Short mmCIF file of C-alpha atoms in Angstrom, two decimals:
data_model
loop_
_atom_site.label_atom_id
_atom_site.label_comp_id
_atom_site.label_asym_id
_atom_site.label_seq_id
_atom_site.Cartn_x
_atom_site.Cartn_y
_atom_site.Cartn_z
CA UNK D 1 2.61 -16.57 -16.39
CA UNK D 2 3.63 -18.25 -13.51
CA UNK D 3 3.66 -15.36 -11.31
CA UNK D 4 5.46 -14.99 -6.81
CA UNK D 5 3.83 -12.04 -4.90
CA UNK D 6 6.34 -10.80 -1.95
CA UNK D 7 3.55 -9.54 0.79
CA UNK D 8 5.43 -8.82 4.34
CA UNK D 9 2.03 -9.75 5.66
CA UNK D 10 -1.14 -12.34 4.39
CA UNK D 11 -4.04 -13.94 6.98
CA UNK D 12 -7.05 -13.38 8.47
CA UNK D 13 -7.06 -9.70 10.27
CA UNK D 14 -3.86 -7.81 7.98
CA UNK D 15 -5.35 -5.10 7.85
CA UNK D 16 -3.16 -2.90 5.60
CA UNK D 17 -3.57 -0.63 1.83
CA UNK D 18 -0.48 -2.37 -0.24
CA UNK D 19 -1.62 -6.52 1.33
CA UNK D 20 -4.86 -6.33 0.82
CA UNK D 21 -3.95 -5.05 -3.05
CA UNK D 22 -0.59 -7.14 -3.04
CA UNK D 23 -4.03 -9.98 -1.92
CA UNK D 24 -6.57 -9.03 -4.59
CA UNK D 25 -4.13 -8.84 -7.28
CA UNK D 26 -3.49 -12.04 -7.11
CA UNK D 27 -6.74 -13.74 -6.39
CA UNK D 28 -7.27 -12.28 -9.92
CA UNK D 29 -4.67 -13.22 -11.83
CA UNK D 30 -4.98 -16.61 -10.41
CA UNK D 31 -8.07 -16.75 -12.49
CA UNK D 32 -5.83 -16.86 -15.71
CA UNK D 33 -2.15 -18.06 -14.52
CA UNK D 34 0.04 -19.74 -12.45
CA UNK D 35 -0.14 -17.71 -8.84
CA UNK D 36 1.95 -17.68 -5.58
CA UNK D 37 2.74 -15.70 -2.68
CA UNK D 38 5.80 -15.38 -0.44
CA UNK D 39 5.52 -13.88 2.93
CA UNK D 40 5.87 -13.91 6.78
CA UNK D 41 4.81 -15.69 9.15
CA UNK D 42 3.71 -12.11 11.18
CA UNK D 43 0.42 -11.01 11.45
CA UNK D 44 0.92 -7.81 13.38
CA UNK D 45 3.65 -4.70 12.15
CA UNK D 46 4.22 -3.32 14.76
CA UNK D 47 6.17 -6.63 16.49
CA UNK D 48 6.05 -8.89 13.21
CA UNK D 49 6.38 -11.76 15.44
CA UNK D 50 5.74 -15.37 13.98
CA UNK D 51 2.50 -16.20 15.25
CA UNK D 52 1.74 -18.79 12.31
CA UNK D 53 3.38 -21.43 11.91
CA UNK D 54 5.45 -21.36 8.54
CA UNK D 55 5.17 -24.21 5.20
CA UNK D 56 2.65 -24.15 2.56
CA UNK D 57 -1.15 -23.72 2.25
CA UNK D 58 -3.27 -23.43 -0.21
CA UNK D 59 -5.92 -19.91 -0.31
CA UNK D 60 -7.64 -20.28 -2.80
CA UNK D 61 -6.63 -21.13 -6.42
CA UNK D 62 -2.88 -19.19 -5.18
CA UNK D 63 -0.61 -20.84 -3.63
CA UNK D 64 0.83 -19.50 -0.69
CA UNK D 65 3.66 -20.58 1.42
CA UNK D 66 5.23 -18.73 4.58
CA UNK D 67 8.49 -17.86 5.82
CA UNK D 68 10.46 -17.06 9.51
CA UNK D 69 10.29 -13.35 10.41
CA UNK D 70 14.31 -13.90 11.37
CA UNK D 71 15.06 -12.25 14.99
CA UNK D 72 14.96 -8.41 15.33
CA UNK D 73 17.13 -5.70 16.84
CA UNK D 74 14.60 -3.58 17.46
CA UNK D 75 17.20 -1.24 19.15
CA UNK D 76 19.77 -1.15 16.10
CA UNK D 77 16.08 0.27 14.61
CA UNK D 78 14.56 2.26 16.64
CA UNK D 79 18.30 4.14 16.70
CA UNK D 80 18.48 4.38 13.38
CA UNK D 81 14.39 4.66 12.51
CA UNK D 82 14.90 7.98 14.81
CA UNK D 83 17.79 9.61 12.69
CA UNK D 84 15.74 8.17 9.09
CA UNK D 85 12.90 10.50 10.42
CA UNK D 86 15.04 13.29 11.59
CA UNK D 87 16.45 13.96 8.46
CA UNK D 88 19.88 12.48 8.72
CA UNK D 89 21.66 10.44 6.07
CA UNK D 90 22.18 7.24 6.73
CA UNK D 91 24.69 5.18 5.40
CA UNK D 92 25.09 2.10 2.75
CA UNK D 93 25.26 -0.59 5.52
CA UNK D 94 22.84 1.24 8.01
CA UNK D 95 20.57 1.47 5.76
CA UNK D 96 20.65 -1.88 4.22
CA UNK D 97 20.49 -2.59 8.15
CA UNK D 98 17.37 -0.55 8.68
CA UNK D 99 16.33 -3.01 7.28
CA UNK D 100 16.76 -5.85 8.07
CA UNK D 101 16.37 -5.27 10.96
CA UNK D 102 12.64 -4.52 10.59
CA UNK D 103 11.25 -7.31 8.75
CA UNK D 104 13.09 -9.75 6.15
CA UNK D 105 13.36 -13.54 6.64
CA UNK D 106 17.01 -15.25 5.37
CA UNK D 107 14.68 -18.12 4.52
CA UNK D 108 13.17 -16.58 1.89
CA UNK D 109 15.95 -15.13 0.04
CA UNK D 110 17.12 -18.37 0.33
CA UNK D 111 13.86 -20.16 -0.89
CA UNK D 112 14.55 -17.14 -3.63
CA UNK D 113 17.41 -17.44 -5.17
CA UNK D 114 16.68 -22.04 -4.92
CA UNK D 115 13.46 -20.89 -6.68
CA UNK D 116 13.61 -18.03 -8.59
CA UNK D 117 13.87 -18.87 -12.21
CA UNK D 118 10.74 -21.11 -12.10
CA UNK D 119 9.29 -17.32 -12.26
CA UNK D 120 8.18 -15.69 -15.18
CA UNK D 121 8.04 -12.05 -12.76
CA UNK D 122 8.48 -11.81 -8.78
CA UNK D 123 5.90 -9.21 -7.72
CA UNK D 124 6.43 -7.20 -5.29
CA UNK D 125 5.27 -4.51 -2.38
CA UNK D 126 5.66 -2.65 -0.83
CA UNK D 127 8.38 -0.20 -0.99
CA UNK D 128 9.02 0.66 2.60
CA UNK D 129 9.85 -3.40 3.72
CA UNK D 130 12.85 -5.75 4.14
CA UNK D 131 10.90 -8.38 3.06
CA UNK D 132 10.55 -6.30 -0.80
CA UNK D 133 13.86 -5.07 -1.64
CA UNK D 134 15.72 -8.30 -0.15
CA UNK D 135 13.58 -9.88 -2.68
CA UNK D 136 14.43 -7.14 -4.53
CA UNK D 137 18.04 -7.89 -4.05
CA UNK D 138 17.82 -11.77 -5.14
CA UNK D 139 16.39 -11.37 -8.33
CA UNK D 140 16.51 -8.52 -9.53
CA UNK D 141 16.38 -9.00 -13.40
CA UNK D 142 12.87 -10.55 -12.49
CA UNK D 143 10.91 -8.70 -9.57
CA UNK D 144 8.24 -6.18 -10.47
CA UNK D 145 7.87 -3.52 -7.17
CA UNK D 146 4.59 -1.95 -6.96
CA UNK D 147 6.12 0.56 -4.60
CA UNK D 148 2.94 2.06 -3.34
CA UNK D 149 5.20 5.91 -2.42
CA UNK D 150 4.82 7.81 -0.14
CA UNK D 151 6.22 11.73 0.12
CA UNK D 152 8.09 10.20 3.90
CA UNK D 153 11.55 10.22 4.42
CA UNK D 154 12.00 7.33 3.82
CA UNK D 155 11.43 7.07 0.15
CA UNK D 156 14.90 8.81 0.31
CA UNK D 157 16.51 6.10 1.03
CA UNK D 158 19.37 5.48 -1.13
CA UNK D 159 17.78 1.81 -1.10
CA UNK D 160 15.35 2.95 -2.23
CA UNK D 161 16.25 5.13 -5.05
CA UNK D 162 18.06 1.91 -6.06
CA UNK D 163 15.11 -0.64 -6.65
CA UNK D 164 12.68 2.17 -8.57
CA UNK D 165 16.18 2.63 -11.09
CA UNK D 166 17.05 -1.20 -10.91
CA UNK D 167 14.05 -3.50 -11.07
CA UNK D 168 12.24 -4.76 -13.58
CA UNK D 169 9.78 -2.76 -14.07
CA UNK D 170 7.06 -0.44 -11.69
CA UNK D 171 3.71 -0.13 -11.81
CA UNK D 172 2.77 2.16 -9.13
CA UNK D 173 -0.92 2.90 -7.96
CA UNK D 174 -1.69 6.37 -9.54
CA UNK D 175 0.38 9.13 -11.77
CA UNK D 176 1.12 11.61 -9.33
CA UNK D 177 2.58 8.41 -7.13
CA UNK D 178 4.98 8.02 -11.07
CA UNK D 179 5.85 11.49 -10.38
CA UNK D 180 6.70 11.90 -7.03
CA UNK D 181 8.85 8.61 -8.34
CA UNK D 182 10.72 10.34 -11.05
CA UNK D 183 11.16 13.87 -8.65
CA UNK D 184 13.24 11.11 -5.87
CA UNK D 185 14.77 9.38 -8.18
CA UNK D 186 15.13 10.72 -11.67
CA UNK D 187 16.21 7.54 -13.72
CA UNK D 188 13.45 5.02 -13.19
CA UNK D 189 13.69 1.79 -14.75
CA UNK D 190 10.48 0.70 -17.12
CA UNK D 191 6.84 1.35 -15.35
CA UNK D 192 3.63 1.91 -15.80
CA UNK D 193 -0.25 2.39 -13.64
CA UNK D 194 -2.10 -0.40 -12.19
CA UNK D 195 -4.19 0.41 -9.53
CA UNK D 196 -6.44 -1.85 -8.22
CA UNK D 197 -9.69 -3.51 -9.54
CA UNK D 198 -12.96 -2.99 -8.26
CA UNK D 199 -16.31 -4.81 -8.59
CA UNK D 200 -19.45 -3.14 -8.30
CA UNK D 201 -21.43 -2.81 -5.73
CA UNK D 202 -25.00 -4.09 -5.51
CA UNK D 203 -27.38 -2.21 -6.45
CA UNK D 204 -30.04 -0.63 -3.10
CA UNK D 205 -28.24 -2.15 -0.67
CA UNK D 206 -30.67 -1.69 2.40
CA UNK D 207 -29.99 1.74 3.54
CA UNK D 208 -32.14 2.51 5.82
CA UNK D 209 -32.27 -1.16 7.63
CA UNK D 210 -28.42 -0.81 8.48
CA UNK D 211 -28.53 2.76 9.80
CA UNK D 212 -31.05 1.51 12.32
CA UNK D 213 -28.99 -1.25 12.97
CA UNK D 214 -26.11 0.20 13.63
CA UNK D 215 -28.01 3.35 15.34
CA UNK D 216 -26.76 6.42 13.48
CA UNK D 217 -29.70 8.67 13.11
CA UNK D 218 -28.06 12.24 12.16
CA UNK D 219 -26.53 12.65 8.30
CA UNK D 220 -22.87 12.17 9.13
CA UNK D 221 -19.58 11.92 7.20
CA UNK D 222 -17.67 9.40 7.19
CA UNK D 223 -14.24 7.87 7.83
CA UNK D 224 -12.79 4.01 7.29
CA UNK D 225 -9.81 3.39 8.16
CA UNK D 226 -6.29 2.94 10.53
CA UNK D 227 -7.39 6.29 12.82
CA UNK D 228 -3.76 7.51 13.49
CA UNK D 229 -1.62 10.17 13.67
CA UNK D 230 -0.01 8.99 9.41
CA UNK D 231 -3.31 9.06 8.31
CA UNK D 232 -4.84 12.43 9.35
CA UNK D 233 -6.86 10.78 11.87
CA UNK D 234 -6.20 13.85 15.14
CA UNK D 235 -7.49 17.26 12.12
CA UNK D 236 -10.05 15.17 11.35
CA UNK D 237 -11.82 14.94 14.67
CA UNK D 238 -10.55 18.63 15.67
CA UNK D 239 -11.82 20.42 12.23
CA UNK D 240 -14.81 18.11 12.49
CA UNK D 241 -15.87 19.58 16.30
CA UNK D 242 -15.24 23.27 15.80
CA UNK D 243 -17.81 22.68 13.24
CA UNK D 244 -19.95 21.35 14.79
CA UNK D 245 -19.07 23.77 16.88
CA UNK D 246 -19.47 27.21 14.95
CA UNK D 247 -22.68 25.59 12.99
CA UNK D 248 -24.21 23.97 15.81
CA UNK D 249 -26.23 21.02 13.26
CA UNK D 250 -26.40 17.60 13.65
CA UNK D 251 -24.25 15.86 11.89
CA UNK D 252 -21.84 13.36 12.71
CA UNK D 253 -18.54 11.82 12.20
CA UNK D 254 -18.95 7.87 11.96
CA UNK D 255 -15.58 5.96 12.21
CA UNK D 256 -14.68 2.29 11.46
CA UNK D 257 -11.75 1.14 11.93
CA UNK D 258 -8.76 0.61 14.14
CA UNK D 259 -6.47 2.55 16.20
CA UNK D 260 -6.65 6.10 18.16
CA UNK D 261 -8.77 6.20 20.65
CA UNK D 262 -12.27 7.79 20.60
CA UNK D 263 -12.30 10.77 21.05
CA UNK D 264 -15.79 11.70 24.26
CA UNK D 265 -17.08 14.73 22.31
CA UNK D 266 -20.58 15.43 20.90
CA UNK D 267 -21.07 13.42 17.80
CA UNK D 268 -18.38 11.50 16.54
CA UNK D 269 -19.58 8.31 16.97
CA UNK D 270 -17.67 4.83 15.90
CA UNK D 271 -19.06 1.32 14.65
CA UNK D 272 -17.27 -1.19 15.99
CA UNK D 273 -16.56 -4.98 14.25
CA UNK D 274 -18.50 -3.42 11.94
CA UNK D 275 -19.31 -6.86 9.05
CA UNK D 276 -17.37 -5.53 4.76
CA UNK D 277 -20.16 -7.40 3.94
CA UNK D 278 -22.59 -4.21 4.99
CA UNK D 279 -19.41 -1.75 2.76
CA UNK D 280 -22.30 -1.29 0.16
CA UNK D 281 -25.27 0.29 2.88
CA UNK D 282 -21.99 2.21 5.08
CA UNK D 283 -20.58 3.62 2.30
CA UNK D 284 -24.11 4.87 0.94
CA UNK D 285 -25.45 5.24 4.37
CA UNK D 286 -22.73 8.47 4.76
CA UNK D 287 -23.67 11.52 3.84
CA UNK D 288 -19.80 11.77 2.67
CA UNK D 289 -16.82 10.42 3.19
CA UNK D 290 -13.25 12.54 4.36
CA UNK D 291 -10.58 11.21 3.29
CA UNK D 292 -7.52 13.46 4.66
CA UNK D 293 -4.33 11.44 4.76
CA UNK D 294 -2.10 13.43 2.89
CA UNK D 295 -0.32 10.33 2.75
CA UNK D 296 -2.33 8.22 0.22
CA UNK D 297 -0.32 6.31 -3.07
CA UNK D 298 -3.69 5.19 -4.15
CA UNK D 299 -7.03 5.22 -0.89
CA UNK D 300 -8.80 1.93 -1.62
CA UNK D 301 -11.83 3.62 0.51
CA UNK D 302 -12.17 7.37 -1.69
CA UNK D 303 -12.76 4.70 -4.55
CA UNK D 304 -14.94 2.56 -2.23
CA UNK D 305 -17.21 5.75 -1.15
CA UNK D 306 -17.49 6.27 -5.11
CA UNK D 307 -19.09 3.30 -5.45
CA UNK D 308 -21.85 3.85 -3.51
CA UNK D 309 -22.13 6.93 -5.22
CA UNK D 310 -20.82 9.40 -2.07
CA UNK D 311 -18.99 11.98 -3.43
CA UNK D 312 -15.77 12.31 -0.80
CA UNK D 313 -13.59 15.40 0.51
CA UNK D 314 -9.50 15.17 0.38
CA UNK D 315 -7.15 17.42 2.24
CA UNK D 316 -5.42 19.19 -0.88
CA UNK D 317 -1.53 18.34 0.55
CA UNK D 318 -2.33 14.67 -1.17
CA UNK D 319 -1.35 15.37 -4.87
CA UNK D 320 -2.77 11.38 -5.23
CA UNK D 321 -6.46 11.29 -3.92
CA UNK D 322 -6.84 15.61 -5.15
CA UNK D 323 -5.28 14.19 -8.37
CA UNK D 324 -8.55 11.38 -8.92
CA UNK D 325 -10.70 14.15 -6.93
CA UNK D 326 -9.48 16.66 -9.73
CA UNK D 327 -10.07 13.74 -12.31
CA UNK D 328 -12.88 12.45 -12.08
CA UNK D 329 -15.12 15.93 -10.81
CA UNK D 330 -16.23 13.48 -7.97
CA UNK D 331 -14.21 15.53 -4.53
CA UNK D 332 -13.52 18.32 -2.84
CA UNK D 333 -10.62 19.54 -0.90
CA UNK D 334 -9.92 21.59 1.89
CA UNK D 335 -5.95 22.81 2.83
CA UNK D 336 -6.98 24.71 5.92
CA UNK D 337 -9.63 24.77 7.89
CA UNK D 338 -11.73 27.94 6.56
CA UNK D 339 -11.92 25.39 3.55
CA UNK D 340 -13.23 22.35 5.12
CA UNK D 341 -16.15 24.64 6.55
CA UNK D 342 -16.70 26.47 3.25
CA UNK D 343 -16.78 22.70 1.39
CA UNK D 344 -18.81 21.24 3.66
CA UNK D 345 -21.45 23.71 3.70
CA UNK D 346 -21.38 23.10 0.19
CA UNK D 347 -21.62 19.81 0.13
CA UNK D 348 -24.19 19.40 3.44
CA UNK D 349 -26.59 22.35 1.53
CA UNK D 350 -27.33 21.02 -2.33
CA UNK D 351 -28.00 17.46 -2.32
CA UNK D 352 -28.49 18.15 -6.44
CA UNK D 353 -24.22 18.16 -6.12
CA UNK D 354 -23.89 16.18 -3.73
CA UNK D 355 -25.52 12.95 -6.16
CA UNK D 356 -23.80 14.97 -9.04
CA UNK D 357 -20.19 14.14 -7.33
CA UNK D 358 -20.55 10.46 -6.12
CA UNK D 359 -21.77 10.19 -9.26
CA UNK D 360 -19.57 10.93 -11.47
CA UNK D 361 -16.85 9.13 -8.70
CA UNK D 362 -18.52 5.93 -9.20
CA UNK D 363 -18.23 6.34 -13.20
CA UNK D 364 -14.76 7.41 -12.68
CA UNK D 365 -14.48 3.95 -11.03
CA UNK D 366 -15.72 2.09 -12.89
CA UNK D 367 -14.17 2.90 -16.16
CA UNK D 368 -10.62 2.68 -14.76
CA UNK D 369 -10.75 0.41 -11.72
CA UNK D 370 -12.74 -2.22 -12.84
CA UNK D 371 -11.25 -5.28 -12.87
CA UNK D 372 -11.00 -6.01 -16.75
CA UNK D 373 -8.98 -2.28 -16.62
CA UNK D 374 -6.68 -3.09 -14.20
CA UNK D 375 -5.66 -6.92 -14.75
CA UNK D 376 -5.86 -5.28 -18.78
CA UNK D 377 -3.65 -2.70 -17.73
CA UNK D 378 -0.85 -5.92 -16.07
CA UNK D 379 -1.09 -7.63 -17.99
CA UNK D 380 -0.19 -5.61 -20.89
CA UNK D 381 2.82 -4.67 -18.59
CA UNK D 382 4.42 -7.95 -17.57
CA UNK D 383 3.85 -9.55 -20.75
CA UNK D 384 6.28 -6.84 -22.88
CA UNK D 385 7.94 -7.12 -19.93
CA UNK D 386 8.77 -11.13 -21.09
CA UNK D 387 9.01 -10.07 -24.42
CA UNK D 388 12.10 -7.81 -24.00
CA UNK D 389 15.30 -7.51 -23.62
CA UNK D 390 14.75 -3.99 -23.38
CA UNK D 391 11.77 -3.50 -21.34
CA UNK D 392 10.12 -0.29 -22.06
CA UNK D 393 7.90 1.69 -20.36
CA UNK D 394 4.16 0.77 -20.76
CA UNK D 395 1.49 3.26 -21.71
CA UNK X 1 13.73 4.80 -22.11
CA UNK X 2 10.24 6.57 -22.56
CA UNK X 3 10.23 7.68 -18.84
CA UNK X 4 7.16 10.16 -19.12
CA UNK X 5 5.92 9.26 -15.43
CA UNK X 6 2.55 10.11 -16.39
CA UNK X 7 2.08 6.18 -18.80
CA UNK X 8 -2.04 4.29 -18.37
CA UNK X 9 -3.83 7.46 -17.65
CA UNK X 10 -6.72 7.42 -16.40
CA UNK X 11 -9.72 8.48 -17.93
CA UNK X 12 -11.53 11.26 -16.97
CA UNK X 13 -14.75 11.32 -15.33
CA UNK X 14 -17.47 12.75 -16.34
CA UNK X 15 -17.78 16.90 -16.81
CA UNK X 16 -21.48 16.96 -14.60
CA UNK X 17 -19.35 18.83 -12.29
CA UNK X 18 -16.21 21.53 -11.93
CA UNK X 19 -14.32 20.83 -9.33
CA UNK X 20 -11.94 22.93 -9.93
CA UNK X 21 -14.40 25.52 -10.86
CA UNK X 22 -16.34 24.47 -7.27
CA UNK X 23 -13.34 25.13 -4.92
CA UNK X 24 -12.03 28.62 -7.50
CA UNK X 25 -15.54 29.37 -6.49
CA UNK X 26 -14.40 28.05 -2.34
CA UNK X 27 -11.73 30.42 -1.58
CA UNK X 28 -12.74 33.23 -2.51
CA UNK X 29 -15.54 33.17 -0.50
CA UNK X 30 -12.99 31.89 2.16
CA UNK X 31 -10.83 34.99 0.74
CA UNK X 32 -14.58 37.13 1.64
CA UNK X 33 -15.05 35.73 4.83
CA UNK X 34 -11.48 35.61 5.92
CA UNK X 35 -11.21 39.90 4.99
CA UNK X 36 -14.49 40.45 6.72
CA UNK X 37 -13.21 39.35 9.87
CA UNK X 38 -15.74 36.75 10.38
CA UNK X 39 -12.60 34.55 10.86
CA UNK X 40 -11.52 33.41 14.92
CA UNK X 41 -8.29 34.18 15.24
CA UNK X 42 -7.38 30.44 15.61
CA UNK X 43 -8.49 29.91 12.16
CA UNK X 44 -7.67 32.84 11.37
CA UNK X 45 -4.02 30.61 12.37
CA UNK X 46 -4.57 27.61 11.15
CA UNK X 47 -5.73 29.56 7.96
CA UNK X 48 -1.54 30.83 8.05
CA UNK X 49 0.18 27.14 9.89
CA UNK X 50 -1.49 25.55 5.68
CA UNK X 51 0.38 27.55 4.45
CA UNK X 52 2.43 25.02 1.91
CA UNK X 53 6.09 24.00 3.88
CA UNK X 54 7.54 22.42 0.50
CA UNK X 55 9.46 25.70 0.88
CA UNK X 56 11.23 26.75 4.40
CA UNK X 57 11.13 30.18 2.63
CA UNK X 58 7.04 29.85 2.98
CA UNK X 59 7.53 28.33 6.50
CA UNK X 60 9.52 31.85 7.13
CA UNK X 61 7.12 34.39 5.90
CA UNK X 62 3.76 31.73 8.27
CA UNK X 63 6.10 32.21 11.14
CA UNK X 64 7.04 36.25 10.15
CA UNK X 65 2.70 36.40 9.71
CA UNK X 66 2.16 35.33 12.89
CA UNK X 67 5.24 37.83 14.58
CA UNK X 68 3.81 40.80 13.17
CA UNK X 69 0.28 40.07 14.70
CA UNK X 70 2.15 39.74 18.67
CA UNK X 71 4.02 42.97 18.54
CA UNK X 72 4.40 46.59 18.96
CA UNK X 73 3.57 45.50 22.65
CA UNK X 74 1.98 48.21 24.90
CA UNK X 75 2.49 48.92 28.61
CA UNK X 76 -1.76 49.15 28.78
CA UNK X 77 -2.42 46.82 30.64
CA UNK X 78 -6.34 46.23 32.51
CA UNK X 79 -6.24 47.88 35.49
CA UNK X 80 -10.24 46.11 36.90
CA UNK X 81 -10.79 44.19 39.75
CA UNK X 82 -13.05 41.03 40.38
CA UNK X 83 -13.40 41.69 44.12
CA UNK X 84 -16.63 43.50 44.41
CA UNK X 85 -16.72 44.71 47.29
CA UNK X 86 -12.77 45.24 47.13
CA UNK X 87 -13.23 46.12 43.58
CA UNK X 88 -12.66 50.33 43.51
CA UNK X 89 -9.47 50.65 45.80
CA UNK X 90 -7.76 47.39 44.45
CA UNK X 91 -8.54 49.74 41.12
CA UNK X 92 -7.11 52.24 42.38
CA UNK X 93 -4.10 51.24 43.57
CA UNK X 94 -3.13 50.08 40.04
CA UNK X 95 -3.59 52.86 38.61
CA UNK X 96 -1.63 53.88 41.04
CA UNK X 97 1.03 52.01 40.93
CA UNK X 98 1.06 52.51 37.21
CA UNK X 99 1.61 56.44 37.18
CA UNK X 100 4.93 55.96 39.20
CA UNK X 101 6.46 52.92 37.58
CA UNK X 102 5.12 53.83 34.28
CA UNK X 103 8.22 55.99 33.16
CA UNK X 104 10.73 52.20 33.35
CA UNK X 105 7.93 49.95 32.21
CA UNK X 106 7.72 52.47 28.86
CA UNK X 107 12.09 52.70 28.62
CA UNK X 108 12.01 48.56 28.79
CA UNK X 109 9.19 48.07 26.45
CA UNK X 110 9.71 50.81 24.40
CA UNK X 111 13.45 48.03 24.15
CA UNK X 112 11.47 45.55 23.79
CA UNK X 113 9.67 46.87 20.44
CA UNK X 114 12.88 47.71 19.21
CA UNK X 115 13.81 43.91 19.63
CA UNK X 116 10.45 42.66 18.17
CA UNK X 117 11.37 45.25 15.47
CA UNK X 118 15.22 43.80 14.26
CA UNK X 119 14.02 40.35 14.34
CA UNK X 120 10.80 40.45 12.55
CA UNK X 121 13.18 42.80 9.64
CA UNK X 122 16.15 40.22 9.82
CA UNK X 123 13.66 37.50 9.39
CA UNK X 124 12.38 38.84 6.16
CA UNK X 125 16.20 38.51 5.19
CA UNK X 126 16.28 35.42 5.89
CA UNK X 127 13.05 35.11 4.22
CA UNK X 128 14.12 36.10 1.15
CA UNK X 129 17.40 34.60 1.39
CA UNK X 130 15.88 31.15 1.63
CA UNK X 131 13.55 32.00 -1.03
CA UNK X 132 17.15 32.00 -3.40
CA UNK X 133 18.71 28.70 -2.33
CA UNK X 134 15.73 27.60 -2.75
CA UNK X 135 15.03 28.56 -7.11
CA UNK X 136 18.67 28.51 -7.44
CA UNK X 137 18.63 24.58 -5.39
CA UNK X 138 15.59 23.34 -7.68
CA UNK X 139 17.43 24.51 -10.79
CA UNK X 140 19.84 22.65 -10.53
CA UNK X 141 18.97 19.92 -9.38
CA UNK X 142 16.83 19.61 -12.47
CA UNK X 143 19.87 20.55 -14.62
CA UNK X 144 21.32 16.95 -12.79
CA UNK X 145 18.05 15.22 -13.74
CA UNK X 146 18.92 15.80 -16.83
CA UNK X 147 21.99 15.28 -17.52
CA UNK X 148 21.50 11.44 -15.44
CA UNK X 149 18.77 10.08 -17.83
CA UNK X 150 21.93 11.12 -20.76
CA UNK X 151 23.91 8.79 -19.17
CA UNK X 152 24.54 5.26 -20.56
CA UNK X 153 22.95 2.32 -18.53
CA UNK X 154 26.32 0.66 -18.34
CA UNK X 155 28.03 4.37 -16.78
CA UNK X 156 25.85 4.19 -13.78
#
């Protein structure tokens, strides 16, 4: 197959679940198919400033085409964004204007108009960006969308419903994401669950050496990822601080990642300039991993924690992470502080419980999200959708 | 065209720990502690606010629960003083003022309590009506979804 992946950003230092998912899939599929990436010259998802030159380059086996981001009207974008978030209904024209003033590339669209016939399928992700919608608009009979859908106001736009109904195919990261899409769009395009693959972590990572090097003396709850309201990290800080005060325990909360400043409170620690080559040691050294976000379509970091055999705590209102915990028997959840406290008490009191949950999670990831399993699901769906005039949903 | 949302569902993990049963124990223990009054007000408020606000009627009921805890109003105010040397004089003065205008304050507090109870009663009715509307809306959405799925593709 000849595949193109359309990503809003790609390159050094780009941090984002959807971008990582797209790159890892493209990279792996390039071992058996001809794969290219179409992306923009931007690296920063706040400014969308063109930082890299346009043109083509190779990354391993993947050819990467970069296109300039069109000039943006930030004023219009902010006004429309505010209306969306406030729950106002936009006209179709306003929705297109919002996408155009977000991140869009006329250069990429022109390339697709001329070259889409040379690809068997064009995989675009995530749902929220102009690059995805305008790719769909340019070649909808070839476009497979990996939505990375969240239950948020943007998901209720008519352009999103249009893509969910009209794409050649949809690849969801989890069954709850598919359920959400169905509740939003009703009648969906042919779809399947694929997700992201993971390599097994090395056995016996040097945990004690890692802890000593990082200055971690106490047992700790780990959070890895962006620190911001959208990821519910302020809630985690509030709950942890309250827990520490009520219980007077020597337990730390360790942050790895970027975003909001770390508050100066006892027991809250940041590991700066973390080398992700030490991921196995980081997750393995953690007593518990906490994912407080209610807006996840997959949660790469949760899966990585399980790969290290570390149990997880998630927010009960996130259908996706809670689904994985229930399905795997690898994690517990909380809906409020009282449940957070009770769950944490039980986990800290029982190494056997932590070990049982962590091992169950590791087994679950190995069985369902190994690269073999993920690529098998991707290929089965892609071949099915290419083979027939009337593509079917793949079970 | 089959549109079953749960396609390629992940195989479930090993059954070493039953997390659903464990979470039921967690919630039961939380309720037990709540009934025993073992949580401070900020934890109780957090529990009320964490109710599922997917339905607006639940949000109204959570707000009502908070409202009920704040009334009826009382005209009892602390009659104490913190300055040791003047404390007896200050406390006596406060008691005298209370005796002097207590009849006036009581009348205002009665009106406020009456108003507050009317508001709570009205919000109860709003919550009930909101709940009925939500149920009707859910039913209508299901019917629309069913009708849409039956439309021929060309007609869309």
